[in-house]
Amino acid sequence: MNRRLPLKLKELSECFRTQTLDPVSATEQILQLANRLQHLNAFIRTSPEKALAQAEKSSTRHKTGKPLSLLDGAPIAVKDNFCTKGIHTTCAARMLENFVPTYNATVYERLARNGAILVGKTNMDQYGMGSGTVDSIFGPTKNYWDAVEGESDFRIAGGSSGGSAVAVASGICFAALGSDTGGSTRNPASYCGVVGFKPTYGLLSRYGLIPLVNSMDVPGILTRTVDDCLAVFNAIAGPDDRDSTTIKTFFKPISLPDASKICLKGLKVGIPIEYHCEGLSDEVLTTWTKVADMLEDAGASVHPVSLPYTSASIFVYSILNQCEVASNMARYDGIEFGHRSDEDASTEQLYAKSRAEGFNGVVKNRILSGNFFLLRKNYDKYFEKALKVRRLIANDFDRAFQEVDILLTPTTLSDAPRYSEFIQSNNRDQCAVQDFCTQPANMGGIPALSLPIRLSEQRLPISLQLMAPNFSEKRLFKVAKWIEEQVKFETNYN
Amino acid sequence: ATKAAGKPATRPNRWKSVIGLEVHAQIQTNSKLFSGAEVAFSSPINSCVSLFDASIPGTLPVLNRKCVELGVRTALALGCKVNSVSMFDRKHYFYADLPAGYQITQQRAPLARGGLLSFPVFVPGVSRKPYYKSARLHQLQLEQDSGKSLHDPVERKSLVDLNRAGVPLMELVFEPDLETGEEAAALVKELILILTRLGSCSCRMEEGALRVDANISVHKENTPLGTRTEVKNIGSVRAVAQAIEFEIERQIGILDGGGKIFNETRAWDAAGRQTIAMRDKEVVQDYRFMPEPNLPPLHVNVDGECDADVVVDAVHIGSSLPELPEETRRQIVEIHNLTPEMAIILVNDITLYNHFRTILDEPGKARSPKAVANFLINELLTILNKNKIDIEECRIPSTHLAEVTDMLEGNIINAYLARLIVQEALDGEGRESPALLAQRNDWLMITDTERIEAMCKDAIKNNPKVVEKYRKGKEKMLYALAGEIAKVSEQKVDMAKSVDLLKNMLK
């Protein structure tokens, strides 16, 4: 039996309800598919026994007519930087290669309580430091749209949540959790042709997310459709006592009208001129213009706006990222958990050797520069100054959102690059190009969503990004759903 | 800032010493500063450790509200200005008992700033008169305690116990306003009294619940301050005085000998009674402070109304502070008419003071404060000293002590008998009442005049030479006779009474 599973969560749930499909057999199919697509390297580890056990329970619930939610029985994947109880959580780094958490990250815990079935943990750049899913001790992840088994060159998946994006694009999962610090959810979503959503900072709990930059990290959601993305978001958003930076007020689930009933009359759409930047491909530019026109035709007004500090974002990010990385990585000393070297002549040597062996060059580089920026004599010059510029970037958004309701921009500057080209430049330059359009949203904490629009001449996805003011998720989803309905990207999945 | 007479000892060659203290006090809560793990001294190794305390990746700090409340309470009692917004910072250094590689503390914006602590300096038996000293409190901050490391150089093993990791601390940083070790010890003593009354710290220094670091320098009058050294982790009030005095003498000795003082960290070696340089602290550390991104700014309501469910209310906390030791001393002097010295001794010891209060406040009894204080200070403390027992360990209840003072006041016993009774009560762990003990051992004054007269007759008869001398005009001889009677009666005859009787008989 190898029947295709439906495309959308709602359809899947309906199949379960009418018992035309059973969660156990669906999970079995999914696990077979994951096996067949192993060459994509989307997963660091699948957890078939646990998945089937969850599916059994889901099956019972559906049989008794008591599913927990729309997600009950839905196969999902989780990026390998979210702690999962009893399942390895490696951050794709040697340091955590053998780390098995004893607790669940809140966002995964909530998915599990909604009946979702964990297929496995997805590949990523070490600790999330990258934008290609190429810096993993488990090897790079290949883009679903162009990967030919056995070929040495391929299109990158984007990153750092590339494994999650491929897991969804390839049909293995209906939804996946990623994380987004500078674009790590939206970037691979853009290259892989899936919806990639980064909510307002503070709406999703970071408890159990192994941090990269605490002040910018947000769990991200990857799905094939806007509705699915919203369903997952509704299931996991809201305050968490274990994360003091979550918004304390009760989260009211968002509901959207049918796409046909969404009206854009009066909506003010901003086109930030600074995002028309060097390196922007013609195809992306055309796509951007076309969608803007589409919105205007539907009664929205389109306005050029300026976000003058956009280009400073990458520099600010580089400093703040490295400082927090230097600090967050201090705990990896081989004492309580993680990689421990055999060298134990002294505590200091044990530390030094464990860290030398456990971290890759990118991580070490960031630790060194971060510590440099935090030195007493440098703190004001770098860290403090970066915080001030971060404020200016956030102010840019505040000002723009006084004029417009939503911003429309590219997510990435082109379709997915070839692996061979991508690795020509170093990690820092890769991030500088890849994060240009996505990074500022993390500075401002604002919600942003990458939406697949069409295929390029190379038959690779091209996506655009929507950004809205803090806590305006509903507006973001509404506009995204309207565009989705117009461009019908999902037909590319058939 | 010396208020009253009684100056500290002057140093040789016009050396002046300058001392500033930093005190780490564990906040008395059931759980840790940022995790739900239990705080309990001497629990089995690594049994009070949450995932956060072990810095397991992905865990986050959650501030314990009780710690903030007790921090605010302490700050207000010490006259600080509580900040309406304070913040947490990370202080980085590598050490095996610091699992995260950083300590969460408050470097930029502490919980409170700018207090003042005034306290009496008085060492019974050493100082002639008490005097008052004040030290300004620079700031009070909340921070995490570290774990504990044990090193076994023979087995070449280091063991780490994380029970203490993340235990809440208040760090109190005082300005260098002190001059002597005794002043520093007196400050710590007063702080202990205050924190104990506030319930914000157990102050058990032997458990490390309160630790003192002292910054010490010496300089000549009218010259700039000298280079300071820091003596870390001093573990008792007496050690504070000793360590500082040792360090002052050491520095003066070096400077008088033409040497130089280095800015270094030293430890107090209690057994060797000296400070020693700590080798691993020689390098100047750059702690690479950074704001703690996982904790939002801490808001405290400092004026007006607030929603007490949301923020800690300093206004309410300030209005419910207990009586502080200085106020108690003032009342003892003003209301009970006791000397300042007595007030200091009584208040300095919480158990002693509690006995004093219980005995005086007993309903239906009007006791003389002076008699009670005298008994507690001169008799009870003396006997406890002799037995080398702390007053906290003394099992004699206040009611029994009251009974002894009543018997003393009623001349049923004298001071000598009182001590016998207290000793017996101490041995019996306070099970039997003093009246019963006195009865059973016949430790009561002899009041029967006929019996005393008989003793007087015996004394006259057995000491003819003394009587003769008296009769020849040596009046003092009467006391020698009375002494004989005291000896024979085992101190149970009132001296004045026997002198009177003897005088009559020998007329």
PDB file of C-alpha atoms in Angstrom, chain A residues 83 96 99 102-103 201 206-211 214-215 241-245 323-324 327-328 330-333 335-337 344-347 351 355 371 374-377 379 383 387, chain B residues 51-63 89-90 92 94-102 108 151 156 158 160 162 284-296:
ATOM      1  CA  CYS A  83      14.990  19.109  23.394  1.00  0.00           C
ATOM      2  CA  LEU A  96      26.091  17.233  21.747  1.00  0.00           C
ATOM      3  CA  PHE A  99      23.118  14.296  24.398  1.00  0.00           C
ATOM      4  CA  THR A 102      15.332  14.288  29.983  1.00  0.00           C
ATOM      5  CA  TYR A 103      12.702  16.863  29.128  1.00  0.00           C
ATOM      6  CA  TYR A 201       9.266  37.394  19.867  1.00  0.00           C
ATOM      7  CA  ARG A 206      11.916  29.095  23.950  1.00  0.00           C
ATOM      8  CA  TYR A 207      12.067  26.659  26.848  1.00  0.00           C
ATOM      9  CA  GLY A 208      13.931  23.637  25.573  1.00  0.00           C
ATOM     10  CA  LEU A 209      15.240  25.382  22.467  1.00  0.00           C
ATOM     11  CA  ILE A 210      19.025  25.196  22.689  1.00  0.00           C
ATOM     12  CA  PRO A 211      19.859  28.851  22.271  1.00  0.00           C
ATOM     13  CA  ASN A 214      18.461  34.327  23.202  1.00  0.00           C
ATOM     14  CA  SER A 215      17.258  37.832  22.471  1.00  0.00           C
ATOM     15  CA  ASP A 241       6.010  29.974  33.038  1.00  0.00           C
ATOM     16  CA  ARG A 242       9.303  28.348  32.149  1.00  0.00           C
ATOM     17  CA  ASP A 243      10.266  31.114  29.718  1.00  0.00           C
ATOM     18  CA  SER A 244      10.228  34.524  31.402  1.00  0.00           C
ATOM     19  CA  THR A 245      10.410  36.270  28.028  1.00  0.00           C
ATOM     20  CA  CYS A 323      28.533  37.922  22.073  1.00  0.00           C
ATOM     21  CA  GLU A 324      25.573  35.760  23.033  1.00  0.00           C
ATOM     22  CA  SER A 327      28.251  33.388  26.548  1.00  0.00           C
ATOM     23  CA  ASN A 328      25.864  30.549  25.708  1.00  0.00           C
ATOM     24  CA  ALA A 330      30.462  28.691  28.032  1.00  0.00           C
ATOM     25  CA  ARG A 331      28.429  25.849  29.533  1.00  0.00           C
ATOM     26  CA  TYR A 332      29.877  23.285  27.175  1.00  0.00           C
ATOM     27  CA  ASP A 333      32.798  22.223  29.309  1.00  0.00           C
ATOM     28  CA  ILE A 335      31.452  18.310  32.979  1.00  0.00           C
ATOM     29  CA  GLU A 336      27.696  17.913  33.281  1.00  0.00           C
ATOM     30  CA  PHE A 337      26.829  16.808  29.727  1.00  0.00           C
ATOM     31  CA  ASP A 344      42.094  15.144  32.107  1.00  0.00           C
ATOM     32  CA  ALA A 345      45.475  16.248  33.421  1.00  0.00           C
ATOM     33  CA  SER A 346      43.715  19.253  34.941  1.00  0.00           C
ATOM     34  CA  THR A 347      40.249  20.768  34.919  1.00  0.00           C
ATOM     35  CA  TYR A 351      37.790  22.092  29.368  1.00  0.00           C
ATOM     36  CA  ARG A 355      35.799  22.387  23.666  1.00  0.00           C
ATOM     37  CA  ASN A 371      34.530  37.310  23.952  1.00  0.00           C
ATOM     38  CA  LEU A 374      32.607  41.700  25.575  1.00  0.00           C
ATOM     39  CA  LEU A 375      35.993  42.616  27.034  1.00  0.00           C
ATOM     40  CA  ARG A 376      35.682  45.505  29.455  1.00  0.00           C
ATOM     41  CA  LYS A 377      37.608  47.799  27.104  1.00  0.00           C
ATOM     42  CA  TYR A 379      31.996  46.549  25.556  1.00  0.00           C
ATOM     43  CA  PHE A 383      28.158  45.490  22.228  1.00  0.00           C
ATOM     44  CA  LEU A 387      22.352  47.500  20.928  1.00  0.00           C
TER      45      LEU A 387
ATOM     46  CA  LEU B  51      18.056  20.845  35.072  1.00  0.00           C
ATOM     47  CA  PHE B  52      18.653  24.586  35.087  1.00  0.00           C
ATOM     48  CA  ASP B  53      21.105  24.373  37.989  1.00  0.00           C
ATOM     49  CA  ALA B  54      23.142  21.874  36.001  1.00  0.00           C
ATOM     50  CA  SER B  55      22.948  24.267  33.018  1.00  0.00           C
ATOM     51  CA  ILE B  56      21.330  21.640  30.796  1.00  0.00           C
ATOM     52  CA  PRO B  57      20.992  23.211  27.318  1.00  0.00           C
ATOM     53  CA  GLY B  58      17.638  24.810  26.606  1.00  0.00           C
ATOM     54  CA  THR B  59      16.690  25.497  30.217  1.00  0.00           C
ATOM     55  CA  LEU B  60      15.890  29.053  31.264  1.00  0.00           C
ATOM     56  CA  PRO B  61      15.975  31.034  34.510  1.00  0.00           C
ATOM     57  CA  VAL B  62      12.697  31.932  36.226  1.00  0.00           C
ATOM     58  CA  LEU B  63      13.068  34.503  38.991  1.00  0.00           C
ATOM     59  CA  ASP B  89      23.765  40.373  34.048  1.00  0.00           C
ATOM     60  CA  ARG B  90      25.993  37.456  33.234  1.00  0.00           C
ATOM     61  CA  HIS B  92      31.678  34.939  32.944  1.00  0.00           C
ATOM     62  CA  PHE B  94      35.287  29.087  33.998  1.00  0.00           C
ATOM     63  CA  TYR B  95      35.132  27.013  37.124  1.00  0.00           C
ATOM     64  CA  ALA B  96      33.964  23.458  37.674  1.00  0.00           C
ATOM     65  CA  ASP B  97      31.333  24.458  40.217  1.00  0.00           C
ATOM     66  CA  LEU B  98      29.891  27.138  37.908  1.00  0.00           C
ATOM     67  CA  PRO B  99      28.086  24.918  35.386  1.00  0.00           C
ATOM     68  CA  ALA B 100      26.898  27.617  32.971  1.00  0.00           C
ATOM     69  CA  GLY B 101      30.308  29.277  32.738  1.00  0.00           C
ATOM     70  CA  TYR B 102      28.697  32.446  34.049  1.00  0.00           C
ATOM     71  CA  ARG B 108      24.532  47.485  35.966  1.00  0.00           C
ATOM     72  CA  HIS B 151      39.678  18.272  45.053  1.00  0.00           C
ATOM     73  CA  ARG B 156      43.741  13.228  41.184  1.00  0.00           C
ATOM     74  CA  SER B 158      37.755  16.737  41.429  1.00  0.00           C
ATOM     75  CA  VAL B 160      31.436  18.764  42.143  1.00  0.00           C
ATOM     76  CA  LEU B 162      25.715  21.431  42.730  1.00  0.00           C
ATOM     77  CA  VAL B 284      43.281  39.976  36.689  1.00  0.00           C
ATOM     78  CA  GLN B 285      39.977  38.589  35.417  1.00  0.00           C
ATOM     79  CA  ASP B 286      37.859  40.222  32.755  1.00  0.00           C
ATOM     80  CA  TYR B 287      34.395  38.879  33.486  1.00  0.00           C
ATOM     81  CA  ARG B 288      32.971  39.985  30.117  1.00  0.00           C
ATOM     82  CA  PHE B 289      29.704  41.156  31.689  1.00  0.00           C
ATOM     83  CA  MET B 290      26.672  40.970  29.444  1.00  0.00           C
ATOM     84  CA  PRO B 291      22.950  41.594  30.061  1.00  0.00           C
ATOM     85  CA  GLU B 292      21.099  38.337  30.844  1.00  0.00           C
ATOM     86  CA  PRO B 293      18.843  38.054  27.801  1.00  0.00           C
ATOM     87  CA  ASN B 294      16.519  35.443  29.314  1.00  0.00           C
ATOM     88  CA  LEU B 295      15.243  37.646  32.134  1.00  0.00           C
ATOM     89  CA  PRO B 296      13.180  40.754  31.496  1.00  0.00           C
TER      90      PRO B 296
END
